[in-house]
């Protein structure tokens, strides 16, 4: 069977490049100085008994961040970024993530706590590791790269060969070949991508094997790293031999469990190796990779793609039948290269260059992108220039920083600061709505499984155990009934339903003729009304009788003015008071917000323009949809508004003078959002819940007009009135208000969907 | 207090004309010959213990049809029409509704059964009536007109007077004045609107009081009609006196209950008269009106408006303080006029003309429409031309028909035939969707309370007891969750959800570049696929590889053709078979439909054009949205389709030759709908239910492609595949299919909403 030939002849290049990648990344929580913390795994990350994304590895301080598998490697890296942002923003203020594999500033061994998992067996296993390897060695972190071939590729390859009769057997041998070739040539990836040139003195129980000032390519992959005893040899010749040899070491007591086998390639697809015989190998776990401190999340997208191509090459490359023990050969070569000086040429440069050249040829054959080919060529060049390898650059950076721990601490602080730059967003998913990003943040934090069904449509599938839910646009869920938004969409129906349920609703009548409208005067006499064209434009044609209409001629004049603007005119009850938005979920008003039209407050020195600029520099304000608040513009409408106050953009308002820049209170035109939840009298909160129930809704944004938020509600329009009920209400303005307390509504949405989870 | 003055000075004309009207109309179920039936009240009308619209009056054969109260009198008449259509289409084939008040062809007394109501007291009351009046007299039918003034009018009038201190007292006296003036001048309405000039001989126990050939204006309002003994006098001077005198007659045993008081005006607002003292009079019931056989439903809209104006006039008119006993005067005048010859001048012509002239003056003062004023003038003219009164015209019609019963039977048959003309619609609500009309039909039939919240939006509120539900577009309800339609709206998400749930879904890939698409060939090799532009136009650019794509060049060619039509091209699994629509509600597939493209079948003689014309004459076919099926057009697309078969519109297809007129199977382009529910193998029905559940939907239209509907479903795309799941699925095509069994899905929707009702 010649795989290359089958791929070439059947033009399977595209299919060959498909595959699924998931990443697991370990790292230590550290103090600002880079030293490892002794605090417990933060409770905010929910329960490690099920968390799919945020776990602990060996030690309580050692985070293990896990992406779900993705068909596009870009998505895997987006997940890695998102999980990091969640972790960095959730950690205590004085904790950071160490960006390198080898720990620095280790606490005394008695202060290092193994991960406090719920299952006592998991804790016992870790205690065993302590006895075998010492605590320090177990504190090393790395990246595991899980890779599955596209099942369609495997199926197509199988159909086009005649060596194997059984599809499972074929698949097993394909993965075994990959494993063997990977182990044979893994030293190349260490040469190019390793990043553990040194470590703190105190890491070693028996004194450092490094001379003063000595750097190596990869301590982690060397005999001093996170490896089994050299005589633990497991066969990759067949699944049967793999299982037999692995079980031998466990049965003989040299390994406490199969998972103590620290090979750089693990065969995956079953909890116990023996089950691989039945299930077949489903994917491979590559465990070689050091954390790259130059990548904010431990690995760059380019390197992840390069590794993918390297793995493809392990299929492309024919087995070298002249080398019977490729695995052992590879292991010893790895150990040698790992201990080389990172700034010197490698002993196996020739082999490395040959392999990468062949890899490039493969990329060209299978139609890989120009970018990927160029990137591989860059790697090839690094054999001539060891200083350009990751480790070469790292050594220089450590020296510039003045030490290993210092360098790591510097990067750790920088990464954390960066994660807070746009603290309201999830950078990797910033093409989605902010409210959905906030929900995704909470989902990742609490450990609910998430699948993004449609990014443009903000459509998520969430799962916890067997229980799954769909969410669209942050709070559209199965908890709302189909009819609720249909009622709310129709303002006439909404009014009828709310009026019937006994709520204070401003009534309105619509007229299509001036005469008919004027003749209707008696219906309104004495009442406070708003007369307005049905479709209002910039407030033109609106007359308000706040004190009630008492003169027929005044009424007729107002009707006439309104008819100048539209063919249809409305006469509506006028409600005196302030408009508040109530965010209701289930039986509770979770947030009350006051929206204030765009404004600045004078300081007696700055011009309006300067005051606006200063206000616009607030981190929550931006131009588009990518920030919770919007910058105040100084366009025609704002300048007109200034003019009405006798001001221009160059006026200097007096100290504490309120300058209105808009008449409307929309956040989208620079308005301020002010949380008033705690200030609002409870009776209005109860009313908003009742209105939500009358709408048949689980989640609802209720707009009430209230003259005095401190007085209890009464059953008349002078006390309060409901002017709108909104489905899919906005959440960002409550989560990140301009002033007042933040209300993390997305967590309430999750609580509603998954009451079984204690969030 | 001068009401006229208050209305004039405060320009309350418009408010004065507001008010709420509800109508109750009795009528006998009869045979085709007009004789009264002896059958039981049809079970299809549900239970009389709560039915708000369809009840029985005295006898089991005597329907009482009740409209809800409406602010627009037009709506009351629409309801009256709708209830009639429901009743006429529900009655047994050989039963009709007699169009006149006096019964004809009465069965022998022992065959007349009093209404078999659930409450024994109700039956006992009727048995008492039999003893007091005999059965025949109780078989008379009439119309009761319930009227309530606009509460705002009453409030405004109250504010502008100073006679009464209490609002309730004021309101009571207003209604009492109306009642007295109505009773005083009711003879005028009898003169103009009566329609009981005669009756069958056998109606009278003691021989007919009419000479041979004698006609009167209103037997029903005469002493021989449906009246109490002449000495039963109840006072309308005050609520207190009304209650006292009424209770006197009941206590003395002369009336078995308050409801036996057959006054032409009843004070309403309490179950027992005494409670009026507390509640106040809420509205009046005017019971004077004979059925108008010339109006399909017993009263014309014009007359209903005229009666409304006449009632307003009873407020407008000042109390005549010189006539102390107006009620008794009116009653005697009524008896006199009722027994006049309908073709002769009335004795009280002068008074009648004066009153109507004053009424016309009132209409002019309050700004009534020109039509209403003209109609009142027409009535005025009828005092000079008795033959133009309703009764005058009726006498002629009876003579033309050759007898009273004959005339009634003729009209009864005609009305029933008319109710079936557009049997799929509810004529009065034909501006709404047909499916909503069908649901409203069932709602009226089964007796669920209905409020139309928004006609344009097809928004209904249904209520049974305390339980209410909203319905939009026939089947959008609270039983569906908000997320379900959002899933179904998004085809990508739908596919993902269904695939994840294990259903056979055709997979597709989308491409934006020709090269990329062609390079993807290996992904599809050997598979049956459809290659198509993403947005298909008239099927252009579509290539189908039914037998699987086996040649890369063919594939590339198809991709190229598709890219000529769109920037995005899809390659989708091709499913071989026939498309069926499954209508699922809850746990059951209620209907399966096959949609066949527009076609005709040759007869060897007619041209295509003639065949199309013949097929288009089917009663279900129409042009717009007002019929369940659409006429087949003979436009460009159809002619192109004919051309492909070597035909033109003038060709004469052979006998039994199938002529296709369309490639697409849409009902909207003249397709046929064929019910296949009973033919479809149950396994597919179960799948459709499962798909509906996966969508989280209660009501869903599932489109499956099935090669063989008799073979059980298998778990592969060769056996079946789901291509769409639709929310708010169409119902009309199942309710009124072109061929096969009708499936009354609207009833299932009601069963789902109101499981407590046995429908």
CSV table of N, CA and C in Angstrom, one decimal, chain B residues 125-203:
chain,number,residue,atom,x,y,z
B,125,UNK,N,-88.7,24.7,34.2
B,125,UNK,CA,-89.2,26.1,33.9
B,125,UNK,C,-89.9,26.0,32.6
B,126,UNK,N,-89.3,25.3,31.6
B,126,UNK,CA,-90.0,25.2,30.3
B,126,UNK,C,-91.3,24.5,30.4
B,127,UNK,N,-91.3,23.4,31.2
B,127,UNK,CA,-92.6,22.7,31.4
B,127,UNK,C,-93.7,23.6,32.0
B,128,UNK,N,-93.3,24.4,32.9
B,128,UNK,CA,-94.2,25.4,33.4
B,128,UNK,C,-94.8,26.3,32.3
B,129,UNK,N,-93.9,26.8,31.4
B,129,UNK,CA,-94.4,27.6,30.4
B,129,UNK,C,-95.4,26.9,29.5
B,130,UNK,N,-95.1,25.6,29.3
B,130,UNK,CA,-96.1,24.9,28.4
B,130,UNK,C,-97.5,24.9,29.1
B,131,UNK,N,-97.5,24.7,30.4
B,131,UNK,CA,-98.8,24.8,31.1
B,131,UNK,C,-99.4,26.1,31.0
B,132,UNK,N,-98.6,27.2,31.1
B,132,UNK,CA,-99.2,28.5,31.1
B,132,UNK,C,-99.7,29.0,29.8
B,133,UNK,N,-98.8,28.7,28.7
B,133,UNK,CA,-99.1,29.3,27.4
B,133,UNK,C,-99.4,28.3,26.3
B,134,UNK,N,-99.2,27.0,26.6
B,134,UNK,CA,-99.2,26.0,25.5
B,134,UNK,C,-97.9,26.0,24.8
B,135,UNK,N,-97.7,24.9,24.1
B,135,UNK,CA,-96.4,24.7,23.5
B,135,UNK,C,-96.2,25.7,22.3
B,136,UNK,N,-97.3,25.8,21.5
B,136,UNK,CA,-97.2,26.5,20.2
B,136,UNK,C,-96.7,27.9,20.4
B,137,UNK,N,-97.3,28.6,21.4
B,137,UNK,CA,-97.0,30.0,21.6
B,137,UNK,C,-95.5,30.2,22.0
B,138,UNK,N,-94.9,29.2,22.7
B,138,UNK,CA,-93.5,29.2,23.0
B,138,UNK,C,-92.6,29.0,21.9
B,139,UNK,N,-93.2,28.6,20.7
B,139,UNK,CA,-92.3,28.3,19.6
B,139,UNK,C,-92.0,29.5,18.8
B,140,UNK,N,-92.6,30.6,19.1
B,140,UNK,CA,-92.3,31.9,18.4
B,140,UNK,C,-90.9,32.3,18.7
B,141,UNK,N,-90.3,32.9,17.6
B,141,UNK,CA,-88.9,33.3,17.7
B,141,UNK,C,-88.8,34.8,17.5
B,142,UNK,N,-87.7,35.4,18.0
B,142,UNK,CA,-87.5,36.8,17.8
B,142,UNK,C,-86.1,37.2,17.9
B,143,UNK,N,-85.8,38.5,17.8
B,143,UNK,CA,-84.4,39.0,18.0
B,143,UNK,C,-84.4,39.9,19.2
B,144,UNK,N,-83.4,39.7,20.1
B,144,UNK,CA,-83.2,40.5,21.2
B,144,UNK,C,-82.0,41.4,20.9
B,145,UNK,N,-82.1,42.7,21.1
B,145,UNK,CA,-81.1,43.6,20.8
B,145,UNK,C,-80.6,44.2,22.1
B,146,UNK,N,-79.3,43.9,22.5
B,146,UNK,CA,-78.8,44.3,23.7
B,146,UNK,C,-77.9,45.6,23.5
B,147,UNK,N,-78.2,46.6,24.3
B,147,UNK,CA,-77.4,47.8,24.0
B,147,UNK,C,-76.9,48.5,25.3
B,148,UNK,N,-75.6,48.8,25.2
B,148,UNK,CA,-75.0,49.5,26.3
B,148,UNK,C,-74.4,50.8,25.8
B,149,UNK,N,-74.7,51.9,26.6
B,149,UNK,CA,-74.1,53.2,26.2
B,149,UNK,C,-72.6,53.1,26.5
B,150,UNK,N,-71.8,54.0,25.8
B,150,UNK,CA,-70.4,54.1,26.1
B,150,UNK,C,-70.2,54.7,27.5
B,151,UNK,N,-69.5,53.9,28.4
B,151,UNK,CA,-69.4,54.4,29.8
B,151,UNK,C,-68.8,55.8,29.8
B,152,UNK,N,-68.0,56.2,28.9
B,152,UNK,CA,-67.4,57.6,28.8
B,152,UNK,C,-68.5,58.6,28.6
B,153,UNK,N,-69.5,58.2,27.8
B,153,UNK,CA,-70.7,59.1,27.6
B,153,UNK,C,-71.4,59.3,28.9
B,154,UNK,N,-71.7,58.2,29.5
B,154,UNK,CA,-72.5,58.3,30.8
B,154,UNK,C,-71.7,59.2,31.8
B,155,UNK,N,-70.4,59.0,31.9
B,155,UNK,CA,-69.6,59.7,32.8
B,155,UNK,C,-69.6,61.2,32.4
B,156,UNK,N,-69.5,61.5,31.1
B,156,UNK,CA,-69.4,62.9,30.7
B,156,UNK,C,-70.8,63.6,30.9
B,157,UNK,N,-71.8,62.9,30.6
B,157,UNK,CA,-73.2,63.5,30.9
B,157,UNK,C,-73.4,63.7,32.3
B,158,UNK,N,-72.9,62.8,33.2
B,158,UNK,CA,-73.1,62.9,34.6
B,158,UNK,C,-72.4,64.2,35.1
B,159,UNK,N,-71.2,64.4,34.6
B,159,UNK,CA,-70.4,65.5,35.0
B,159,UNK,C,-71.0,66.8,34.6
B,160,UNK,N,-71.8,66.8,33.6
B,160,UNK,CA,-72.4,68.0,33.0
B,160,UNK,C,-73.8,68.3,33.5
B,161,UNK,N,-74.3,67.5,34.4
B,161,UNK,CA,-75.7,67.7,34.9
B,161,UNK,C,-75.6,68.0,36.5
B,162,UNK,N,-76.7,68.5,37.0
B,162,UNK,CA,-76.6,68.6,38.5
B,162,UNK,C,-77.9,68.1,39.2
B,163,UNK,N,-78.7,67.3,38.4
B,163,UNK,CA,-79.9,66.7,39.0
B,163,UNK,C,-79.5,65.6,40.0
B,164,UNK,N,-78.6,64.8,39.5
B,164,UNK,CA,-78.3,63.6,40.4
B,164,UNK,C,-76.9,63.7,41.0
B,165,UNK,N,-76.8,63.3,42.3
B,165,UNK,CA,-75.6,63.4,43.0
B,165,UNK,C,-74.7,62.1,42.8
B,166,UNK,N,-75.4,61.0,42.6
B,166,UNK,CA,-74.7,59.7,42.5
B,166,UNK,C,-74.6,59.3,41.0
B,167,UNK,N,-73.5,58.8,40.6
B,167,UNK,CA,-73.3,58.4,39.2
B,167,UNK,C,-74.1,57.2,38.9
B,168,UNK,N,-74.3,56.3,39.9
B,168,UNK,CA,-75.1,55.1,39.7
B,168,UNK,C,-76.6,55.5,39.5
B,169,UNK,N,-77.0,56.4,40.4
B,169,UNK,CA,-78.4,56.8,40.3
B,169,UNK,C,-78.6,57.5,38.9
B,170,UNK,N,-77.7,58.3,38.5
B,170,UNK,CA,-77.8,59.0,37.2
B,170,UNK,C,-77.9,57.9,36.1
B,171,UNK,N,-77.0,57.0,36.1
B,171,UNK,CA,-77.0,56.0,35.1
B,171,UNK,C,-78.3,55.2,35.0
B,172,UNK,N,-78.8,54.8,36.2
B,172,UNK,CA,-80.0,54.1,36.3
B,172,UNK,C,-81.2,54.9,35.7
B,173,UNK,N,-81.2,56.2,36.0
B,173,UNK,CA,-82.3,57.0,35.5
B,173,UNK,C,-82.2,57.2,34.0
B,174,UNK,N,-81.0,57.3,33.5
B,174,UNK,CA,-80.8,57.4,32.1
B,174,UNK,C,-81.3,56.2,31.4
B,175,UNK,N,-81.0,55.0,31.9
B,175,UNK,CA,-81.5,53.8,31.2
B,175,UNK,C,-83.0,53.6,31.4
B,176,UNK,N,-83.5,54.0,32.6
B,176,UNK,CA,-85.0,53.9,32.8
B,176,UNK,C,-85.7,54.9,31.8
B,177,UNK,N,-85.2,56.0,31.6
B,177,UNK,CA,-85.8,57.0,30.6
B,177,UNK,C,-85.8,56.3,29.3
B,178,UNK,N,-84.7,55.7,28.9
B,178,UNK,CA,-84.6,55.0,27.6
B,178,UNK,C,-85.7,54.0,27.5
B,179,UNK,N,-85.8,53.2,28.6
B,179,UNK,CA,-86.8,52.1,28.6
B,179,UNK,C,-88.2,52.6,28.4
B,180,UNK,N,-88.5,53.7,29.2
B,180,UNK,CA,-89.9,54.2,29.1
B,180,UNK,C,-90.2,54.8,27.7
B,181,UNK,N,-89.2,55.6,27.2
B,181,UNK,CA,-89.5,56.2,25.9
B,181,UNK,C,-89.6,55.1,24.8
B,182,UNK,N,-88.7,54.1,25.0
B,182,UNK,CA,-88.8,53.0,24.0
B,182,UNK,C,-90.2,52.3,24.0
B,183,UNK,N,-90.6,52.0,25.2
B,183,UNK,CA,-91.9,51.3,25.4
B,183,UNK,C,-93.0,52.2,24.9
B,184,UNK,N,-92.9,53.5,25.1
B,184,UNK,CA,-93.9,54.5,24.6
B,184,UNK,C,-94.0,54.5,23.1
B,185,UNK,N,-92.9,54.4,22.4
B,185,UNK,CA,-92.9,54.6,21.0
B,185,UNK,C,-92.5,53.3,20.2
B,186,UNK,N,-92.5,52.2,20.9
B,186,UNK,CA,-92.1,51.0,20.2
B,186,UNK,C,-93.0,50.6,19.0
B,187,UNK,N,-94.3,51.1,19.1
B,187,UNK,CA,-95.2,50.8,18.0
B,187,UNK,C,-94.6,51.2,16.6
B,188,UNK,N,-93.8,52.3,16.7
B,188,UNK,CA,-93.2,52.8,15.4
B,188,UNK,C,-92.3,51.8,14.8
B,189,UNK,N,-91.5,51.1,15.7
B,189,UNK,CA,-90.6,50.1,15.2
B,189,UNK,C,-91.4,48.9,14.7
B,190,UNK,N,-92.5,48.6,15.3
B,190,UNK,CA,-93.3,47.5,14.9
B,190,UNK,C,-93.9,47.9,13.5
B,191,UNK,N,-94.4,49.1,13.4
B,191,UNK,CA,-94.9,49.6,12.1
B,191,UNK,C,-93.9,49.4,11.0
B,192,UNK,N,-92.6,49.8,11.3
B,192,UNK,CA,-91.6,49.8,10.2
B,192,UNK,C,-91.0,48.4,10.0
B,193,UNK,N,-90.8,47.6,11.1
B,193,UNK,CA,-89.9,46.5,11.0
B,193,UNK,C,-90.6,45.1,11.3
B,194,UNK,N,-91.9,45.1,11.7
B,194,UNK,CA,-92.5,43.9,12.0
B,194,UNK,C,-92.6,43.0,10.8
B,195,UNK,N,-92.7,41.6,11.1
B,195,UNK,CA,-92.7,40.7,10.0
B,195,UNK,C,-93.4,39.4,10.4
B,196,UNK,N,-94.5,39.5,11.1
B,196,UNK,CA,-95.3,38.4,11.5
B,196,UNK,C,-96.7,38.7,11.2
B,197,UNK,N,-97.1,38.7,9.9
B,197,UNK,CA,-98.4,39.1,9.4
B,197,UNK,C,-99.4,38.0,9.6
B,198,UNK,N,-98.9,36.8,9.7
B,198,UNK,CA,-99.8,35.6,9.8
B,198,UNK,C,-99.1,34.5,10.4
B,199,UNK,N,-99.8,33.3,10.5
B,199,UNK,CA,-99.2,32.1,11.0
B,199,UNK,C,-100.1,31.0,10.7
B,200,UNK,N,-99.6,29.8,10.8
B,200,UNK,CA,-100.4,28.6,10.5
B,200,UNK,C,-101.6,28.5,11.4
B,201,UNK,N,-102.7,28.0,10.9
B,201,UNK,CA,-103.9,27.7,11.7
B,201,UNK,C,-103.6,27.0,13.0
B,202,UNK,N,-102.8,25.9,12.9
B,202,UNK,CA,-102.7,25.0,14.1
B,202,UNK,C,-101.8,25.6,15.2
B,203,UNK,N,-101.4,26.9,15.0
B,203,UNK,CA,-100.6,27.6,16.0
B,203,UNK,C,-101.5,27.9,17.2
